[in-house]
């Protein structure tokens, strides 16, 4: 129930879709071609298309995307088609897309969506637990679908280079084992581990994840605060923003203040991130993580408000 609540909480004319300069890369695309008109109901697919320089006709929950995924931003003129799990069928029909793009966990919507346009489903987070290599494969599939193969290869290469660059930057820091968490409330957390995109970034940068407990399909382990005492030498990074009231609860929580990373001031904040993204999220997380570790966790007895 806590995970379900978390996922739910994370939760104008249309522009023509076309290939342009990749939004997340300094390398130009050599050609400019018209592509199919698409609507996207998954944020990982949406961030990837935008990073390729592709502007969808519609995206689900645009305001929440901009708050959680943050970048690439969705340009003005892209239509908000409603909820990711319950889009406006009437609005979708008016947009008249060539394709509707979903992730594999949204397959239950296929029958109703196919009344409007052909549906393409992409599996990124699967039981195999390899979202990073799957993101590379799906990026190539999107590039082929939209005629942006060069931009897709550029995004794949640039992301790998970012992870390599940051691994070198951190190589001599002697980084501690690291907890990467998200607060659900004042006593329960989600810890990113095996099967998560963030785990791949940690591995690629030579960092040790302090969390060895179980994780779900999305790479998250749900745990009480005291689980963070298992690796006392660890450093702790948490994602902002904190849920309402959590900062005050932590400030007065003796258990939280007694946790070894907290008591020793090895706690720091990371900016907002979408935990179920693709290559753009991996690259942005790599940079934010590296910056936080090079700067050192800000000393704090409790999470800041």
PDB file of C-alpha atoms in Angstrom, residues 21-201:
ATOM      1  CA  UNK A  21      19.262  18.732 -32.465  1.00  0.00           C
ATOM      2  CA  UNK A  22      19.212  16.362 -29.454  1.00  0.00           C
ATOM      3  CA  UNK A  23      18.095  18.396 -26.437  1.00  0.00           C
ATOM      4  CA  UNK A  24      20.404  16.568 -24.027  1.00  0.00           C
ATOM      5  CA  UNK A  25      23.496  16.494 -26.206  1.00  0.00           C
ATOM      6  CA  UNK A  26      26.012  18.977 -27.533  1.00  0.00           C
ATOM      7  CA  UNK A  27      26.398  16.931 -30.722  1.00  0.00           C
ATOM      8  CA  UNK A  28      24.192  17.945 -33.670  1.00  0.00           C
ATOM      9  CA  UNK A  29      22.143  15.522 -35.711  1.00  0.00           C
ATOM     10  CA  UNK A  30      23.315  15.493 -39.296  1.00  0.00           C
ATOM     11  CA  UNK A  31      19.855  15.331 -40.877  1.00  0.00           C
ATOM     12  CA  UNK A  32      16.376  16.691 -40.255  1.00  0.00           C
ATOM     13  CA  UNK A  33      13.432  14.471 -41.210  1.00  0.00           C
ATOM     14  CA  UNK A  34       9.722  14.502 -40.567  1.00  0.00           C
ATOM     15  CA  UNK A  35       8.622  11.676 -38.293  1.00  0.00           C
ATOM     16  CA  UNK A  36       5.354  10.085 -37.227  1.00  0.00           C
ATOM     17  CA  UNK A  37       2.967  11.948 -34.982  1.00  0.00           C
ATOM     18  CA  UNK A  38       2.980  10.296 -31.538  1.00  0.00           C
ATOM     19  CA  UNK A  39       1.334  10.570 -28.150  1.00  0.00           C
ATOM     20  CA  UNK A  40       3.318   9.295 -25.145  1.00  0.00           C
ATOM     21  CA  UNK A  41       1.820   7.948 -21.909  1.00  0.00           C
ATOM     22  CA  UNK A  42       5.105   6.986 -20.209  1.00  0.00           C
ATOM     23  CA  UNK A  43       7.504   9.580 -18.810  1.00  0.00           C
ATOM     24  CA  UNK A  44      10.659   7.556 -19.511  1.00  0.00           C
ATOM     25  CA  UNK A  45       9.701   7.347 -23.167  1.00  0.00           C
ATOM     26  CA  UNK A  46       8.764  11.030 -23.141  1.00  0.00           C
ATOM     27  CA  UNK A  47      12.113  12.180 -21.708  1.00  0.00           C
ATOM     28  CA  UNK A  48      13.924  10.058 -24.270  1.00  0.00           C
ATOM     29  CA  UNK A  49      11.998  11.465 -27.218  1.00  0.00           C
ATOM     30  CA  UNK A  50      12.598  15.007 -26.005  1.00  0.00           C
ATOM     31  CA  UNK A  51      16.302  14.273 -25.511  1.00  0.00           C
ATOM     32  CA  UNK A  52      16.392  13.131 -29.133  1.00  0.00           C
ATOM     33  CA  UNK A  53      14.914  16.436 -30.244  1.00  0.00           C
ATOM     34  CA  UNK A  54      11.522  14.848 -30.936  1.00  0.00           C
ATOM     35  CA  UNK A  55       8.414  16.776 -29.906  1.00  0.00           C
ATOM     36  CA  UNK A  56       5.378  14.538 -29.327  1.00  0.00           C
ATOM     37  CA  UNK A  57       1.879  15.726 -30.143  1.00  0.00           C
ATOM     38  CA  UNK A  58       0.768  14.840 -26.601  1.00  0.00           C
ATOM     39  CA  UNK A  59       2.183  13.659 -23.277  1.00  0.00           C
ATOM     40  CA  UNK A  60       0.373  12.507 -20.143  1.00  0.00           C
ATOM     41  CA  UNK A  61       0.443  14.593 -16.924  1.00  0.00           C
ATOM     42  CA  UNK A  62       2.716  17.344 -18.185  1.00  0.00           C
ATOM     43  CA  UNK A  63       2.858  19.408 -14.968  1.00  0.00           C
ATOM     44  CA  UNK A  64       3.792  16.364 -12.903  1.00  0.00           C
ATOM     45  CA  UNK A  65       6.357  15.348 -15.518  1.00  0.00           C
ATOM     46  CA  UNK A  66       8.048  18.729 -15.271  1.00  0.00           C
ATOM     47  CA  UNK A  67       8.036  18.525 -11.458  1.00  0.00           C
ATOM     48  CA  UNK A  68       9.378  14.966 -11.212  1.00  0.00           C
ATOM     49  CA  UNK A  69      11.418  14.325 -14.346  1.00  0.00           C
ATOM     50  CA  UNK A  70      12.463  18.008 -14.434  1.00  0.00           C
ATOM     51  CA  UNK A  71      14.496  17.867 -17.630  1.00  0.00           C
ATOM     52  CA  UNK A  72      14.199  17.728 -20.622  1.00  0.00           C
ATOM     53  CA  UNK A  73      11.296  20.141 -20.162  1.00  0.00           C
ATOM     54  CA  UNK A  74       8.187  19.665 -22.236  1.00  0.00           C
ATOM     55  CA  UNK A  75       7.870  22.558 -24.699  1.00  0.00           C
ATOM     56  CA  UNK A  76       4.848  24.808 -24.852  1.00  0.00           C
ATOM     57  CA  UNK A  77       2.309  23.633 -27.376  1.00  0.00           C
ATOM     58  CA  UNK A  78       2.472  19.943 -26.458  1.00  0.00           C
ATOM     59  CA  UNK A  79      -0.990  18.787 -25.411  1.00  0.00           C
ATOM     60  CA  UNK A  80      -1.621  17.257 -21.994  1.00  0.00           C
ATOM     61  CA  UNK A  81      -3.681  14.131 -22.666  1.00  0.00           C
ATOM     62  CA  UNK A  82      -4.639  13.444 -19.047  1.00  0.00           C
ATOM     63  CA  UNK A  83      -3.569  10.695 -16.678  1.00  0.00           C
ATOM     64  CA  UNK A  84      -0.967   8.110 -17.611  1.00  0.00           C
ATOM     65  CA  UNK A  85      -3.326   5.304 -16.587  1.00  0.00           C
ATOM     66  CA  UNK A  86      -6.536   7.014 -17.715  1.00  0.00           C
ATOM     67  CA  UNK A  87      -5.893   9.384 -20.626  1.00  0.00           C
ATOM     68  CA  UNK A  88      -8.678  11.358 -22.273  1.00  0.00           C
ATOM     69  CA  UNK A  89      -9.790   9.190 -25.173  1.00  0.00           C
ATOM     70  CA  UNK A  90     -11.668  12.104 -26.708  1.00  0.00           C
ATOM     71  CA  UNK A  91      -8.584  14.299 -26.669  1.00  0.00           C
ATOM     72  CA  UNK A  92      -6.424  11.495 -28.017  1.00  0.00           C
ATOM     73  CA  UNK A  93      -8.829  11.066 -30.911  1.00  0.00           C
ATOM     74  CA  UNK A  94      -8.716  14.790 -31.661  1.00  0.00           C
ATOM     75  CA  UNK A  95      -4.911  14.708 -31.782  1.00  0.00           C
ATOM     76  CA  UNK A  96      -5.091  11.911 -34.388  1.00  0.00           C
ATOM     77  CA  UNK A  97      -1.664  10.393 -33.641  1.00  0.00           C
ATOM     78  CA  UNK A  98       0.077   7.897 -35.893  1.00  0.00           C
ATOM     79  CA  UNK A  99       1.179   5.947 -32.796  1.00  0.00           C
ATOM     80  CA  UNK A 100       0.471   5.878 -29.076  1.00  0.00           C
ATOM     81  CA  UNK A 101       3.537   4.894 -27.050  1.00  0.00           C
ATOM     82  CA  UNK A 102       3.240   3.108 -23.687  1.00  0.00           C
ATOM     83  CA  UNK A 103       5.419   1.008 -21.400  1.00  0.00           C
ATOM     84  CA  UNK A 104       4.800  -2.688 -20.920  1.00  0.00           C
ATOM     85  CA  UNK A 105       3.098  -2.206 -17.548  1.00  0.00           C
ATOM     86  CA  UNK A 106       0.388  -0.148 -19.303  1.00  0.00           C
ATOM     87  CA  UNK A 107      -0.651  -3.009 -21.608  1.00  0.00           C
ATOM     88  CA  UNK A 108      -4.110  -3.200 -20.024  1.00  0.00           C
ATOM     89  CA  UNK A 109      -4.912   0.063 -21.834  1.00  0.00           C
ATOM     90  CA  UNK A 110      -4.075  -1.299 -25.278  1.00  0.00           C
ATOM     91  CA  UNK A 111      -7.598  -2.402 -26.354  1.00  0.00           C
ATOM     92  CA  UNK A 112      -9.154   1.028 -25.796  1.00  0.00           C
ATOM     93  CA  UNK A 113      -6.144   2.913 -27.162  1.00  0.00           C
ATOM     94  CA  UNK A 114      -6.028   0.836 -30.338  1.00  0.00           C
ATOM     95  CA  UNK A 115      -9.468   2.155 -31.234  1.00  0.00           C
ATOM     96  CA  UNK A 116      -7.713   5.476 -31.812  1.00  0.00           C
ATOM     97  CA  UNK A 117      -4.265   4.590 -33.203  1.00  0.00           C
ATOM     98  CA  UNK A 118      -1.724   1.762 -33.346  1.00  0.00           C
ATOM     99  CA  UNK A 119      -0.057   1.194 -29.975  1.00  0.00           C
ATOM    100  CA  UNK A 120       3.645   0.530 -29.438  1.00  0.00           C
ATOM    101  CA  UNK A 121       4.634  -0.855 -26.029  1.00  0.00           C
ATOM    102  CA  UNK A 122       8.234  -0.805 -24.796  1.00  0.00           C
ATOM    103  CA  UNK A 123       9.581  -2.929 -21.938  1.00  0.00           C
ATOM    104  CA  UNK A 124      12.187  -1.070 -19.867  1.00  0.00           C
ATOM    105  CA  UNK A 125      11.535  -2.248 -16.308  1.00  0.00           C
ATOM    106  CA  UNK A 126      11.090  -6.026 -16.407  1.00  0.00           C
ATOM    107  CA  UNK A 127      11.618  -9.093 -14.260  1.00  0.00           C
ATOM    108  CA  UNK A 128      15.117  -9.311 -15.738  1.00  0.00           C
ATOM    109  CA  UNK A 129      15.981  -6.134 -13.848  1.00  0.00           C
ATOM    110  CA  UNK A 130      18.182  -4.473 -16.480  1.00  0.00           C
ATOM    111  CA  UNK A 131      16.660  -1.035 -17.109  1.00  0.00           C
ATOM    112  CA  UNK A 132      19.875   0.587 -18.355  1.00  0.00           C
ATOM    113  CA  UNK A 133      20.661  -1.835 -21.216  1.00  0.00           C
ATOM    114  CA  UNK A 134      16.943  -2.015 -21.978  1.00  0.00           C
ATOM    115  CA  UNK A 135      16.910   1.789 -22.151  1.00  0.00           C
ATOM    116  CA  UNK A 136      19.703   1.635 -24.718  1.00  0.00           C
ATOM    117  CA  UNK A 137      17.754  -0.884 -26.788  1.00  0.00           C
ATOM    118  CA  UNK A 138      14.496   1.064 -26.560  1.00  0.00           C
ATOM    119  CA  UNK A 139      16.300   4.298 -27.471  1.00  0.00           C
ATOM    120  CA  UNK A 140      17.409   2.627 -30.698  1.00  0.00           C
ATOM    121  CA  UNK A 141      13.854   1.401 -31.302  1.00  0.00           C
ATOM    122  CA  UNK A 142      12.512   4.926 -30.837  1.00  0.00           C
ATOM    123  CA  UNK A 143      15.176   6.287 -33.145  1.00  0.00           C
ATOM    124  CA  UNK A 144      14.131   3.802 -35.806  1.00  0.00           C
ATOM    125  CA  UNK A 145      10.434   4.523 -35.337  1.00  0.00           C
ATOM    126  CA  UNK A 146      10.932   8.274 -35.669  1.00  0.00           C
ATOM    127  CA  UNK A 147      13.724   8.318 -38.235  1.00  0.00           C
ATOM    128  CA  UNK A 148      16.264   9.661 -35.728  1.00  0.00           C
ATOM    129  CA  UNK A 149      18.787   6.840 -35.642  1.00  0.00           C
ATOM    130  CA  UNK A 150      21.778   9.190 -35.463  1.00  0.00           C
ATOM    131  CA  UNK A 151      20.305  11.098 -32.519  1.00  0.00           C
ATOM    132  CA  UNK A 152      19.607   7.801 -30.735  1.00  0.00           C
ATOM    133  CA  UNK A 153      23.208   6.625 -31.102  1.00  0.00           C
ATOM    134  CA  UNK A 154      24.427  10.030 -29.913  1.00  0.00           C
ATOM    135  CA  UNK A 155      22.277   9.852 -26.776  1.00  0.00           C
ATOM    136  CA  UNK A 156      23.478   6.312 -26.015  1.00  0.00           C
ATOM    137  CA  UNK A 157      27.136   7.257 -26.486  1.00  0.00           C
ATOM    138  CA  UNK A 158      26.893  10.536 -24.570  1.00  0.00           C
ATOM    139  CA  UNK A 159      25.241   8.824 -21.598  1.00  0.00           C
ATOM    140  CA  UNK A 160      27.931   6.136 -21.448  1.00  0.00           C
ATOM    141  CA  UNK A 161      30.628   8.808 -21.669  1.00  0.00           C
ATOM    142  CA  UNK A 162      29.057  10.751 -18.794  1.00  0.00           C
ATOM    143  CA  UNK A 163      29.108   7.669 -16.563  1.00  0.00           C
ATOM    144  CA  UNK A 164      32.732   6.947 -17.510  1.00  0.00           C
ATOM    145  CA  UNK A 165      33.775  10.548 -16.895  1.00  0.00           C
ATOM    146  CA  UNK A 166      32.154  10.607 -13.471  1.00  0.00           C
ATOM    147  CA  UNK A 167      33.679   7.249 -12.534  1.00  0.00           C
ATOM    148  CA  UNK A 168      37.125   8.765 -13.147  1.00  0.00           C
ATOM    149  CA  UNK A 169      36.217  11.870 -11.118  1.00  0.00           C
ATOM    150  CA  UNK A 170      35.225   9.717  -8.148  1.00  0.00           C
ATOM    151  CA  UNK A 171      38.020   7.163  -8.427  1.00  0.00           C
ATOM    152  CA  UNK A 172      40.280   8.745  -5.803  1.00  0.00           C
ATOM    153  CA  UNK A 173      37.636   9.952  -3.353  1.00  0.00           C
ATOM    154  CA  UNK A 174      37.400   6.765  -1.305  1.00  0.00           C
ATOM    155  CA  UNK A 175      33.603   6.979  -1.392  1.00  0.00           C
ATOM    156  CA  UNK A 176      31.735   5.134   1.330  1.00  0.00           C
ATOM    157  CA  UNK A 177      28.936   2.643   0.717  1.00  0.00           C
ATOM    158  CA  UNK A 178      25.887   4.666  -0.201  1.00  0.00           C
ATOM    159  CA  UNK A 179      22.182   4.553   0.600  1.00  0.00           C
ATOM    160  CA  UNK A 180      20.002   6.290  -2.006  1.00  0.00           C
ATOM    161  CA  UNK A 181      16.516   6.733  -0.580  1.00  0.00           C
ATOM    162  CA  UNK A 182      13.166   8.425  -1.019  1.00  0.00           C
ATOM    163  CA  UNK A 183      10.952   9.227   1.957  1.00  0.00           C
ATOM    164  CA  UNK A 184       7.394   7.900   1.969  1.00  0.00           C
ATOM    165  CA  UNK A 185       6.624   9.397   5.383  1.00  0.00           C
ATOM    166  CA  UNK A 186       8.430  10.129   8.650  1.00  0.00           C
ATOM    167  CA  UNK A 187       9.160   6.452   9.373  1.00  0.00           C
ATOM    168  CA  UNK A 188       9.239   4.623   6.036  1.00  0.00           C
ATOM    169  CA  UNK A 189      11.507   4.936   3.045  1.00  0.00           C
ATOM    170  CA  UNK A 190      12.043   3.542  -0.413  1.00  0.00           C
ATOM    171  CA  UNK A 191      15.638   2.395  -0.943  1.00  0.00           C
ATOM    172  CA  UNK A 192      16.979   2.023  -4.476  1.00  0.00           C
ATOM    173  CA  UNK A 193      18.835  -1.210  -5.114  1.00  0.00           C
ATOM    174  CA  UNK A 194      18.996  -4.148  -7.494  1.00  0.00           C
ATOM    175  CA  UNK A 195      16.835  -3.822 -10.639  1.00  0.00           C
ATOM    176  CA  UNK A 196      16.831   0.006 -10.452  1.00  0.00           C
ATOM    177  CA  UNK A 197      18.290   2.404 -12.997  1.00  0.00           C
ATOM    178  CA  UNK A 198      20.190   4.078 -10.175  1.00  0.00           C
ATOM    179  CA  UNK A 199      21.908   0.795  -9.250  1.00  0.00           C
ATOM    180  CA  UNK A 200      23.411   0.632 -12.717  1.00  0.00           C
ATOM    181  CA  UNK A 201      24.767   4.163 -12.338  1.00  0.00           C
TER     182      UNK A 201
END
